[in-house]
Short mmCIF file of C-alpha atoms in Angstrom, two decimals:
data_model
loop_
_atom_site.label_atom_id
_atom_site.label_comp_id
_atom_site.label_asym_id
_atom_site.label_seq_id
_atom_site.Cartn_x
_atom_site.Cartn_y
_atom_site.Cartn_z
CA MET A 1 -5.14 21.97 15.25
CA SER A 2 -7.89 21.61 17.83
CA GLU A 3 -7.42 19.38 20.86
CA SER A 4 -9.82 16.51 21.22
CA ALA A 5 -9.90 13.05 22.72
CA GLU A 6 -10.59 11.89 19.19
CA ASN A 7 -7.44 13.31 17.60
CA LEU A 8 -4.72 12.14 19.98
CA HIS A 9 -3.12 9.97 17.35
CA VAL A 10 -3.39 12.05 14.19
CA VAL A 11 -0.18 12.17 12.19
CA GLY A 12 -0.25 15.93 11.65
CA ARG A 13 0.51 16.34 15.39
CA TRP A 14 3.66 14.27 15.04
CA ILE A 15 5.46 16.88 12.98
CA GLU A 16 3.99 19.77 14.94
CA ASP A 17 5.21 18.39 18.25
CA ARG A 18 8.62 17.49 16.86
CA ALA A 19 9.08 20.95 15.29
CA ARG A 20 8.23 22.60 18.60
CA GLN A 21 10.83 20.50 20.42
CA THR A 22 13.65 20.32 17.85
CA PRO A 23 12.95 22.88 15.09
CA ARG A 24 16.59 23.10 13.88
CA ARG A 25 17.25 19.37 13.78
CA SER A 26 17.62 17.80 10.34
CA ALA A 27 14.48 15.92 9.31
CA ILE A 28 15.36 15.12 5.72
CA GLU A 29 18.52 15.05 3.63
CA PHE A 30 18.13 14.81 -0.14
CA ASN A 31 20.76 15.40 -2.84
CA GLY A 32 22.84 17.61 -0.54
CA ARG A 33 19.85 19.64 0.67
CA THR A 34 18.67 19.60 4.30
CA THR A 35 15.10 20.19 5.52
CA THR A 36 14.78 20.94 9.23
CA TYR A 37 11.81 19.90 11.36
CA GLY A 38 10.78 23.53 11.64
CA GLU A 39 10.83 23.98 7.87
CA LEU A 40 8.93 20.69 7.26
CA ASP A 41 6.20 21.70 9.74
CA ALA A 42 5.87 25.19 8.28
CA THR A 43 5.84 23.99 4.65
CA SER A 44 3.27 21.31 5.33
CA SER A 45 0.99 23.73 7.14
CA GLU A 46 1.23 26.21 4.26
CA LEU A 47 0.46 23.41 1.77
CA ALA A 48 -2.50 22.21 3.89
CA ARG A 49 -4.14 25.65 3.80
CA ALA A 50 -3.33 26.10 0.10
CA LEU A 51 -4.92 22.76 -0.82
CA LEU A 52 -8.11 23.69 0.99
CA HIS A 53 -8.08 27.18 -0.53
CA TYR A 54 -7.61 25.51 -4.00
CA GLY A 55 -10.95 23.82 -3.43
CA LEU A 56 -10.20 20.44 -1.83
CA SER A 57 -12.30 19.24 1.08
CA PRO A 58 -11.51 16.83 3.92
CA GLY A 59 -11.76 13.26 2.64
CA ASP A 60 -10.65 14.17 -0.90
CA ARG A 61 -7.83 12.14 -2.42
CA VAL A 62 -4.53 13.63 -3.65
CA ALA A 63 -2.73 11.23 -5.98
CA THR A 64 1.01 11.40 -6.55
CA LEU A 65 3.45 9.95 -9.04
CA THR A 66 6.95 10.67 -7.84
CA GLU A 67 10.25 9.22 -6.77
CA ASN A 68 11.22 9.70 -3.15
CA ARG A 69 11.40 13.45 -2.59
CA PRO A 70 11.16 15.81 0.43
CA GLU A 71 8.25 17.58 -1.34
CA HIS A 72 6.34 14.29 -1.14
CA VAL A 73 6.94 14.12 2.61
CA ALA A 74 5.70 17.69 3.05
CA LEU A 75 2.60 16.83 1.02
CA LEU A 76 1.86 13.77 3.22
CA PHE A 77 1.97 15.94 6.36
CA ALA A 78 -0.09 18.59 4.57
CA CYS A 79 -2.76 16.01 3.79
CA ALA A 80 -2.63 14.82 7.40
CA LYS A 81 -3.31 18.35 8.65
CA ALA A 82 -6.00 19.12 6.05
CA GLY A 83 -7.90 15.86 6.42
CA LEU A 84 -7.01 14.76 2.89
CA ILE A 85 -5.96 11.28 1.82
CA LEU A 86 -2.60 10.90 0.06
CA THR A 87 -2.75 8.29 -2.71
CA PRO A 88 0.75 7.54 -3.97
CA LEU A 89 0.80 5.63 -7.25
CA ASN A 90 3.49 3.21 -8.39
CA TRP A 91 5.77 5.01 -10.89
CA ARG A 92 6.73 1.64 -12.38
CA LEU A 93 3.29 1.23 -13.88
CA THR A 94 2.44 1.89 -17.52
CA ALA A 95 0.08 4.67 -18.58
CA PRO A 96 -2.97 2.29 -18.95
CA GLU A 97 -2.33 0.95 -15.44
CA ILE A 98 -2.03 4.46 -14.02
CA ALA A 99 -5.25 5.50 -15.77
CA ALA A 100 -7.08 2.52 -14.25
CA GLN A 101 -6.01 3.50 -10.76
CA LEU A 102 -6.94 7.14 -11.25
CA HIS A 103 -10.38 5.98 -12.41
CA THR A 104 -10.70 3.69 -9.34
CA PHE A 105 -9.49 6.10 -6.66
CA GLU A 106 -11.09 9.29 -8.12
CA PRO A 107 -8.46 11.79 -6.87
CA VAL A 108 -9.40 15.46 -6.96
CA LEU A 109 -5.79 16.38 -7.77
CA VAL A 110 -2.66 14.64 -9.10
CA CYS A 111 0.81 15.90 -8.11
CA ALA A 112 3.74 14.63 -10.17
CA SER A 113 7.48 15.13 -10.13
CA PRO A 114 9.03 16.34 -13.41
CA THR A 115 10.49 12.84 -13.94
CA HIS A 116 7.09 11.18 -13.95
CA ARG A 117 4.89 13.99 -15.33
CA PRO A 118 4.94 12.44 -18.84
CA GLN A 119 3.42 9.21 -17.46
CA VAL A 120 0.61 11.14 -15.81
CA ASP A 121 -0.09 13.06 -19.00
CA GLN A 122 -0.18 9.83 -21.01
CA ALA A 123 -2.54 8.27 -18.49
CA ARG A 124 -4.84 11.33 -18.42
CA ALA A 125 -5.03 11.22 -22.24
CA LEU A 126 -6.62 7.77 -21.92
CA MET A 127 -9.36 9.00 -19.59
CA ALA A 128 -12.72 10.50 -20.52
CA SER A 129 -12.57 12.68 -17.40
CA ALA A 130 -9.19 13.25 -15.78
CA PRO A 131 -8.23 15.16 -12.65
CA PRO A 132 -5.93 18.20 -12.91
CA VAL A 133 -2.21 17.68 -12.46
CA LEU A 134 0.26 20.02 -10.76
CA ASP A 135 4.07 19.95 -10.44
CA LEU A 136 5.06 18.52 -7.06
CA GLU A 137 8.29 20.52 -6.94
CA THR A 138 6.47 23.88 -7.35
CA LEU A 139 3.18 22.90 -5.79
CA ALA A 140 2.95 25.74 -3.30
CA ILE A 141 3.53 28.29 -6.08
CA GLU A 142 0.97 26.66 -8.42
CA LEU A 143 -1.64 26.49 -5.66
CA GLY A 144 -1.17 30.18 -5.00
CA PRO A 145 -0.89 32.29 -1.86
CA VAL A 146 -3.39 31.88 0.98
CA ALA A 147 -3.98 33.73 4.23
CA GLU A 148 -2.51 32.13 7.32
CA GLU A 149 -5.82 32.80 9.04
CA LEU A 150 -7.49 30.03 7.05
CA GLN A 151 -8.41 27.46 9.72
CA LEU A 152 -7.49 23.84 9.31
CA PRO A 153 -10.25 21.30 9.97
CA LEU A 154 -10.53 18.95 12.91
CA VAL A 155 -8.93 15.65 11.93
CA VAL A 156 -9.77 12.55 14.01
CA ASP A 157 -8.03 9.24 14.47
CA GLU A 158 -10.34 7.27 12.21
CA ASP A 159 -9.98 9.61 9.21
CA GLY A 160 -8.18 8.22 6.19
CA LEU A 161 -4.55 9.29 5.73
CA LEU A 162 -3.29 7.00 2.95
CA ILE A 163 -4.71 4.92 0.11
CA ILE A 164 -2.18 2.34 -1.05
CA ALA A 165 -2.95 0.53 -4.24
CA THR A 166 -2.96 -3.29 -4.22
CA SER A 167 -4.28 -5.81 -6.66
CA GLY A 168 -6.47 -8.83 -5.96
CA THR A 169 -6.38 -12.22 -7.56
CA THR A 170 -8.51 -10.77 -10.36
CA GLY A 171 -5.86 -8.22 -11.18
CA THR A 172 -8.23 -5.35 -10.48
CA PRO A 173 -6.60 -2.56 -8.48
CA LYS A 174 -7.97 -1.98 -4.97
CA GLY A 175 -7.23 0.88 -2.59
CA VAL A 176 -6.29 0.02 0.95
CA VAL A 177 -7.49 2.86 3.16
CA LEU A 178 -5.20 3.42 6.14
CA THR A 179 -6.29 5.76 8.92
CA HIS A 180 -4.28 7.96 11.25
CA ALA A 181 -4.99 5.42 14.01
CA ASN A 182 -3.71 2.57 11.83
CA CYS A 183 -0.43 4.40 11.29
CA PHE A 184 -0.13 5.39 14.97
CA TRP A 185 -0.50 1.88 16.35
CA THR A 186 1.68 0.16 13.77
CA ASN A 187 4.48 2.60 14.55
CA VAL A 188 4.03 2.16 18.33
CA GLY A 189 4.37 -1.60 17.93
CA PHE A 190 7.28 -1.20 15.47
CA ASP A 191 9.13 1.05 17.93
CA LEU A 192 8.77 -1.52 20.67
CA ALA A 193 10.21 -4.22 18.42
CA ALA A 194 12.98 -2.24 16.66
CA PRO A 195 13.37 1.02 18.62
CA MET A 196 14.18 4.22 16.81
CA ARG A 197 16.46 6.84 18.43
CA GLY A 198 16.52 10.58 17.95
CA ASP A 199 20.16 10.38 16.82
CA ASP A 200 19.48 7.67 14.20
CA VAL A 201 20.29 8.37 10.56
CA VAL A 202 17.82 6.39 8.47
CA LEU A 203 18.46 5.53 4.82
CA GLN A 204 15.21 5.40 2.86
CA VAL A 205 15.41 3.64 -0.46
CA LEU A 206 12.06 1.82 -0.39
CA PRO A 207 9.62 3.64 -2.74
CA GLN A 208 7.06 5.89 -1.16
CA PHE A 209 4.22 4.24 -3.11
CA HIS A 210 4.68 1.28 -0.73
CA VAL A 211 3.15 1.31 2.74
CA GLY A 212 6.64 0.38 3.95
CA GLY A 213 7.89 3.59 2.40
CA TRP A 214 6.05 5.41 5.17
CA ASN A 215 5.23 3.02 8.03
CA VAL A 216 8.46 0.99 8.20
CA GLN A 217 10.93 3.56 9.63
CA PRO A 218 10.29 6.96 7.95
CA LEU A 219 7.20 8.06 9.86
CA LEU A 220 8.58 6.69 13.10
CA ALA A 221 11.90 8.50 12.44
CA TRP A 222 10.07 11.84 11.99
CA TRP A 223 8.02 11.15 15.13
CA LYS A 224 11.19 10.46 17.18
CA GLY A 225 13.26 13.28 15.72
CA ALA A 226 15.72 11.21 13.65
CA THR A 227 17.16 12.16 10.29
CA VAL A 228 15.98 10.44 7.10
CA VAL A 229 18.27 10.37 4.09
CA LEU A 230 16.02 10.04 1.07
CA GLU A 231 17.20 8.32 -2.09
CA SER A 232 15.18 8.53 -5.30
CA SER A 233 16.48 5.13 -6.49
CA PHE A 234 18.51 2.16 -5.28
CA GLU A 235 22.04 1.98 -6.63
CA PRO A 236 24.31 -0.37 -4.63
CA GLU A 237 27.51 1.58 -5.02
CA ARG A 238 25.89 4.88 -4.12
CA VAL A 239 24.19 3.27 -1.10
CA LEU A 240 27.52 1.98 0.22
CA ASP A 241 28.98 5.43 -0.24
CA ILE A 242 26.09 7.03 1.66
CA ILE A 243 26.36 4.57 4.53
CA GLU A 244 30.04 5.49 4.91
CA ARG A 245 29.67 9.22 4.33
CA ARG A 246 26.54 9.91 6.38
CA GLY A 247 27.01 7.29 9.09
CA ILE A 248 23.76 5.51 8.30
CA THR A 249 22.55 3.64 11.40
CA THR A 250 19.53 1.69 10.06
CA MET A 251 17.69 1.03 6.79
CA MET A 252 14.87 -1.02 5.28
CA GLY A 253 14.95 -3.19 2.19
CA VAL A 254 13.90 -6.46 0.61
CA PRO A 255 16.27 -9.48 0.40
CA ALA A 256 17.35 -8.43 -3.14
CA THR A 257 18.52 -5.07 -1.71
CA TYR A 258 20.94 -6.75 0.69
CA LEU A 259 22.03 -9.38 -1.81
CA MET A 260 23.01 -6.73 -4.40
CA LEU A 261 24.92 -4.75 -1.73
CA ALA A 262 26.73 -7.90 -0.53
CA GLN A 263 27.64 -8.85 -4.10
CA HIS A 264 29.07 -5.40 -4.94
CA PRO A 265 32.87 -5.42 -5.28
CA ARG A 266 33.20 -2.67 -2.64
CA PHE A 267 31.16 -4.45 0.03
CA GLU A 268 34.05 -6.16 1.77
CA GLU A 269 36.05 -2.95 2.13
CA ALA A 270 33.09 -0.61 2.84
CA ASN A 271 32.99 0.98 6.29
CA LEU A 272 29.73 -0.25 7.81
CA THR A 273 30.60 0.44 11.44
CA SER A 274 27.74 2.96 11.85
CA LEU A 275 25.11 0.51 10.57
CA ARG A 276 23.60 -1.21 13.62
CA LEU A 277 20.37 -2.65 12.20
CA VAL A 278 18.77 -3.55 8.86
CA LEU A 279 15.14 -4.48 8.29
CA VAL A 280 14.06 -7.05 5.79
CA GLY A 281 10.59 -7.33 4.23
CA GLY A 282 8.87 -8.94 1.29
CA ALA A 283 10.39 -12.41 1.85
CA SER A 284 12.70 -14.27 4.23
CA MET A 285 16.43 -13.71 3.90
CA PRO A 286 18.43 -16.91 3.29
CA LEU A 287 20.87 -17.97 6.00
CA PRO A 288 24.07 -17.39 4.00
CA LEU A 289 23.05 -13.78 3.35
CA ILE A 290 22.08 -13.27 6.99
CA GLU A 291 25.50 -14.52 8.02
CA VAL A 292 27.25 -12.16 5.59
CA TRP A 293 25.61 -9.14 7.21
CA GLN A 294 26.06 -10.43 10.76
CA ALA A 295 29.74 -10.94 10.02
CA ARG A 296 29.92 -7.22 9.35
CA GLY A 297 28.40 -6.50 12.78
CA VAL A 298 24.96 -5.64 11.49
CA GLU A 299 21.81 -7.03 13.16
CA VAL A 300 19.04 -8.35 10.86
CA VAL A 301 15.34 -7.93 11.71
CA GLN A 302 12.91 -9.91 9.56
CA GLY A 303 9.14 -10.11 9.61
CA TYR A 304 5.88 -10.53 7.80
CA GLY A 305 3.17 -8.05 6.94
CA LEU A 306 0.70 -6.90 4.31
CA THR A 307 -0.62 -3.52 3.23
CA GLU A 308 -4.02 -4.14 4.87
CA ALA A 309 -2.27 -4.41 8.25
CA SER A 310 -0.32 -1.12 7.84
CA PRO A 311 1.81 -3.47 7.25
CA ASN A 312 3.43 -4.97 10.34
CA VAL A 313 2.08 -8.33 11.68
CA LEU A 314 5.03 -10.58 12.73
CA CYS A 315 8.61 -9.74 13.71
CA LEU A 316 11.68 -11.93 14.22
CA ALA A 317 14.11 -10.47 16.72
CA PRO A 318 17.77 -10.19 15.65
CA GLU A 319 18.93 -12.79 18.19
CA ASP A 320 16.53 -15.31 16.59
CA ALA A 321 17.69 -14.71 12.97
CA THR A 322 19.87 -17.84 12.76
CA SER A 323 18.32 -20.03 15.44
CA HIS A 324 14.84 -19.71 13.85
CA LEU A 325 15.86 -19.81 10.23
CA GLY A 326 12.87 -19.32 7.90
CA SER A 327 10.68 -18.01 10.68
CA VAL A 328 9.04 -14.62 10.53
CA GLY A 329 8.76 -14.43 14.29
CA LYS A 330 5.92 -13.55 16.61
CA PRO A 331 3.17 -10.91 16.55
CA TYR A 332 4.01 -7.26 17.11
CA SER A 333 2.66 -5.57 20.21
CA TYR A 334 -1.06 -4.72 19.91
CA VAL A 335 -1.44 -7.21 17.05
CA GLU A 336 -3.45 -10.44 17.39
CA VAL A 337 -2.60 -13.33 15.07
CA ALA A 338 -4.45 -16.59 14.68
CA LEU A 339 -4.30 -19.63 12.34
CA HIS A 340 -7.55 -20.63 10.74
CA ASP A 341 -8.41 -24.08 9.38
CA ASN A 342 -10.52 -23.24 6.36
CA LEU A 343 -11.68 -26.84 5.92
CA THR A 344 -13.24 -27.07 9.38
CA ASP A 345 -13.85 -23.32 9.82
CA THR A 346 -12.11 -23.40 13.20
CA PHE A 347 -9.10 -21.76 14.76
CA ILE A 348 -6.01 -23.87 15.41
CA ILE A 349 -4.79 -23.98 19.03
CA GLY A 350 -1.07 -24.45 19.62
CA GLU A 351 1.07 -25.97 16.86
CA GLY A 352 -0.42 -26.27 13.39
CA ARG A 353 -0.82 -24.89 9.93
CA GLY A 354 -3.53 -22.62 8.58
CA GLU A 355 -4.40 -19.29 7.03
CA ILE A 356 -3.09 -16.26 8.90
CA TYR A 357 -5.83 -14.18 10.45
CA VAL A 358 -5.02 -10.72 11.94
CA LYS A 359 -6.84 -8.37 14.27
CA GLY A 360 -5.75 -5.10 15.88
CA PRO A 361 -5.78 -1.32 15.64
CA ASN A 362 -3.33 -1.55 12.76
CA VAL A 363 -5.82 -3.37 10.49
CA PHE A 364 -7.36 -1.25 7.75
CA PRO A 365 -11.10 -0.45 7.86
CA LYS A 366 -11.96 -0.80 4.16
CA TYR A 367 -10.96 -0.83 0.52
CA TRP A 368 -11.79 2.44 -1.22
CA ASN A 369 -15.27 2.37 -2.68
CA ASN A 370 -15.32 -1.43 -2.75
CA PRO A 371 -17.68 -2.86 -0.08
CA ALA A 372 -17.77 -6.31 -1.65
CA ALA A 373 -13.98 -6.66 -1.48
CA THR A 374 -14.01 -5.28 2.08
CA ALA A 375 -16.55 -7.80 3.20
CA ALA A 376 -14.58 -10.66 1.59
CA ALA A 377 -11.37 -9.57 3.42
CA PHE A 378 -12.91 -10.08 6.86
CA ASP A 379 -14.22 -13.05 8.77
CA ASP A 380 -16.04 -12.12 11.97
CA GLY A 381 -13.74 -9.14 12.52
CA TRP A 382 -10.55 -10.94 11.57
CA LEU A 383 -8.54 -9.89 8.49
CA ARG A 384 -8.00 -12.84 6.20
CA THR A 385 -4.51 -12.56 4.76
CA GLY A 386 -4.71 -15.35 2.21
CA ASP A 387 -1.29 -16.54 3.41
CA VAL A 388 -0.65 -19.91 4.99
CA ALA A 389 1.71 -20.29 7.93
CA GLU A 390 2.87 -22.94 10.40
CA ARG A 391 3.19 -22.14 14.12
CA ASP A 392 5.57 -24.16 16.31
CA ASP A 393 5.20 -24.98 20.00
CA ALA A 394 7.10 -21.81 21.01
CA GLY A 395 4.77 -19.53 19.03
CA TYR A 396 7.06 -18.77 16.09
CA TYR A 397 5.43 -18.50 12.67
CA GLN A 398 6.84 -19.69 9.33
CA ILE A 399 5.21 -18.79 6.04
CA CYS A 400 4.40 -21.93 4.08
CA GLY A 401 2.81 -20.53 0.99
CA ARG A 402 0.14 -18.26 -0.33
CA ALA A 403 -3.46 -19.30 -0.43
CA LYS A 404 -3.77 -16.66 -3.11
CA GLU A 405 -1.57 -16.96 -6.15
CA MET A 406 0.28 -13.71 -5.61
CA PHE A 407 4.06 -13.92 -5.58
CA ILE A 408 6.75 -11.38 -4.72
CA SER A 409 9.41 -10.30 -7.24
CA GLY A 410 12.12 -8.02 -5.91
CA GLY A 411 9.81 -6.93 -3.11
CA GLU A 412 6.88 -6.15 -5.43
CA ASN A 413 3.60 -8.05 -5.39
CA VAL A 414 2.75 -9.76 -8.70
CA TYR A 415 -0.66 -11.25 -9.33
CA PRO A 416 -0.74 -13.88 -12.05
CA ALA A 417 -4.30 -13.06 -13.12
CA GLU A 418 -3.24 -9.57 -14.12
CA VAL A 419 -0.31 -10.87 -16.20
CA GLU A 420 -2.53 -13.57 -17.72
CA GLN A 421 -5.01 -10.97 -18.87
CA VAL A 422 -2.25 -9.10 -20.76
CA LEU A 423 -0.93 -12.34 -22.32
CA ALA A 424 -4.44 -13.41 -23.39
CA ALA A 425 -5.01 -10.05 -25.04
CA TYR A 426 -2.20 -10.69 -27.53
CA VAL A 427 -3.56 -11.41 -30.99
CA ASP A 428 -1.96 -14.85 -31.36
CA VAL A 429 -2.60 -16.16 -27.86
CA ASP A 430 -5.50 -18.53 -27.10
CA ASP A 431 -4.83 -19.25 -23.46
CA ALA A 432 -2.30 -18.35 -20.82
CA ALA A 433 -1.22 -19.15 -17.28
CA VAL A 434 1.54 -17.78 -15.05
CA VAL A 435 3.26 -19.40 -12.08
CA ALA A 436 6.17 -18.29 -9.92
CA THR A 437 9.67 -19.65 -10.11
CA VAL A 438 12.68 -19.05 -7.87
CA HIS A 439 15.08 -16.38 -9.06
CA PRO A 440 18.58 -15.88 -7.53
CA ARG A 441 18.27 -12.06 -7.44
CA TRP A 442 14.59 -11.15 -7.35
CA GLY A 443 13.38 -14.00 -5.14
CA GLU A 444 10.63 -15.00 -7.53
CA THR A 445 9.72 -14.25 -11.17
CA GLY A 446 6.87 -15.22 -13.41
CA PHE A 447 7.01 -18.18 -15.82
CA ALA A 448 4.33 -17.95 -18.48
CA PHE A 449 2.76 -20.84 -20.35
CA VAL A 450 0.82 -19.82 -23.45
CA VAL A 451 -1.25 -21.66 -26.03
CA ALA A 452 -1.17 -20.28 -29.56
CA LYS A 453 -4.27 -19.77 -31.61
CA ARG A 454 -4.89 -22.43 -34.25
CA ASP A 455 -2.96 -22.04 -37.47
CA THR A 456 -0.67 -19.37 -36.08
CA THR A 457 3.01 -19.31 -35.26
CA LEU A 458 3.50 -17.50 -31.99
CA ASP A 459 6.64 -15.34 -31.67
CA ALA A 460 7.60 -15.46 -28.01
CA GLU A 461 9.88 -12.41 -28.28
CA LYS A 462 7.11 -10.29 -29.76
CA LEU A 463 4.81 -11.50 -27.00
CA MET A 464 7.42 -10.46 -24.48
CA GLU A 465 7.56 -7.01 -26.07
CA HIS A 466 3.77 -6.83 -25.80
CA CYS A 467 4.05 -7.56 -22.05
CA ARG A 468 6.74 -4.89 -21.58
CA SER A 469 4.47 -2.29 -23.16
CA SER A 470 1.55 -3.16 -20.97
CA LEU A 471 3.07 -4.15 -17.62
CA ALA A 472 5.48 -2.78 -15.09
CA PRO A 473 8.91 -4.44 -15.54
CA TYR A 474 8.66 -6.59 -12.38
CA LYS A 475 5.41 -8.09 -13.68
CA VAL A 476 6.80 -9.18 -17.04
CA PRO A 477 7.42 -12.94 -17.13
CA ASN A 478 11.04 -13.96 -17.00
CA GLN A 479 10.30 -16.83 -19.38
CA ILE A 480 7.56 -17.73 -21.84
CA ARG A 481 6.94 -21.24 -23.03
CA VAL A 482 4.50 -22.16 -25.79
CA ILE A 483 2.63 -25.39 -25.19
CA GLU A 484 -0.18 -27.21 -27.01
CA GLU A 485 -2.69 -27.00 -24.14
CA LEU A 486 -2.80 -26.07 -20.47
CA PRO A 487 -3.21 -28.95 -18.05
CA ARG A 488 -6.48 -28.84 -16.14
CA THR A 489 -7.95 -30.48 -13.08
CA SER A 490 -10.99 -32.76 -13.07
CA VAL A 491 -13.26 -29.73 -12.59
CA GLY A 492 -11.73 -27.85 -15.50
CA LYS A 493 -9.47 -25.46 -13.62
CA ILE A 494 -5.94 -24.88 -14.82
CA ASP A 495 -3.62 -27.23 -12.89
CA LYS A 496 -1.02 -24.81 -11.65
CA ILE A 497 0.71 -27.41 -9.50
CA ARG A 498 1.68 -29.27 -12.64
CA LEU A 499 2.68 -26.03 -14.37
CA ALA A 500 4.86 -25.09 -11.39
CA LEU A 501 6.67 -28.42 -11.72
CA LEU A 502 7.13 -27.89 -15.45
CA ALA A 503 8.46 -24.39 -14.80
CA GLN A 504 10.87 -25.68 -12.18
CA ASN A 505 12.25 -28.24 -14.64
CA HIS A 506 12.75 -25.67 -17.36
CA SER A 507 14.12 -22.74 -15.35
#
């Protein structure tokens, strides 16, 4: 890779530098198999040349549908070296949802694990023009041999590295483009807030279709020379066993992750002495759960972020976890945060409440092929998050609500408009609305209100089956209630405040 002032922060250099320094150190452990840093660097370089030889060009997208696997990590670093953009898709989605994202992001190639190859094939069957698909496990073989002399292109800081899918309030998928520089700076700030050590053993259970599956611990771990234990799924008993057996020192999860671990019968007797730090994202952890983990000698780091910020924005230090309950902390290094009063179009100085605005080198440059959405996301250079927070006199932020209607279920973003579209498409439904309700395990789940078409008897269970066939499980409403009509405001909009109160009373 050529040296240049413009490629000081490219991610391909991370694994090259680390492999030069510690080639025999374990980079990844997966199902009893170890991949060293030297092997990861060599494999990713071979893949990078093979992808270019196959016909891909810098800037092309490589979509994936896979559980956490070392081959996926090698492909990310291959894309980083070849100037390609990895586009990991959510394997929880249905075939129509996957097809919609393939249509939006226009990948030149799809790589799927054997587990999820059938979903890709079903999605491609729904498309008029579908990209080719190759097996992720045998990708190097399928791409074919290529001469080592094939030169890799110059990759610069502002080139795209990842496209992470996210939905807007309309339910239409958008692709957040994250550059090499975005990933560099968010990991620098993260390391200053929650330092990673070369002797750390990181447990990775967060799916790699999330930005957090890369930028909240794993990429930093590979930069610093730590070992990442990859798990393809989250199973509480297995996770407790791995923590004990492998001496896990740190991990990332959503509140539901730590709740399910704490509720497991083996939790009290499990040996957690190696575990020094856990990271929490997606929502704030309730005080009783924080105290359970602190009682086991584990520090808890909470925060706030969003995909468009790569994702880290605010971080609450472990020593503040109980004294600032409900807070998500203060801005990470190199991140600017402001509160904006949308009524007066002014920034709030000192204490106050407003929409969170973010600026910094971690903020994404654009949505893929969607200039209108990109323009709407920014206000005079500031990223508009759509989330409302309150800041106290000491500079700590607390999330108050979401200006947008999105809610988080088990760490996954759910957009009511998308669910409402599916409900409204059902043959016997005339109108539909979805609001969030509190759930003891998943944090929040959807509560659907539907209006049946005239002279029909709506079967709620069949409607639920319709949702399960069209939506990822975490998007399916937890409850459906049939009502005569949806309440509306004076201007004709659905009154979701009233619906939220109704849902609360019937949950």
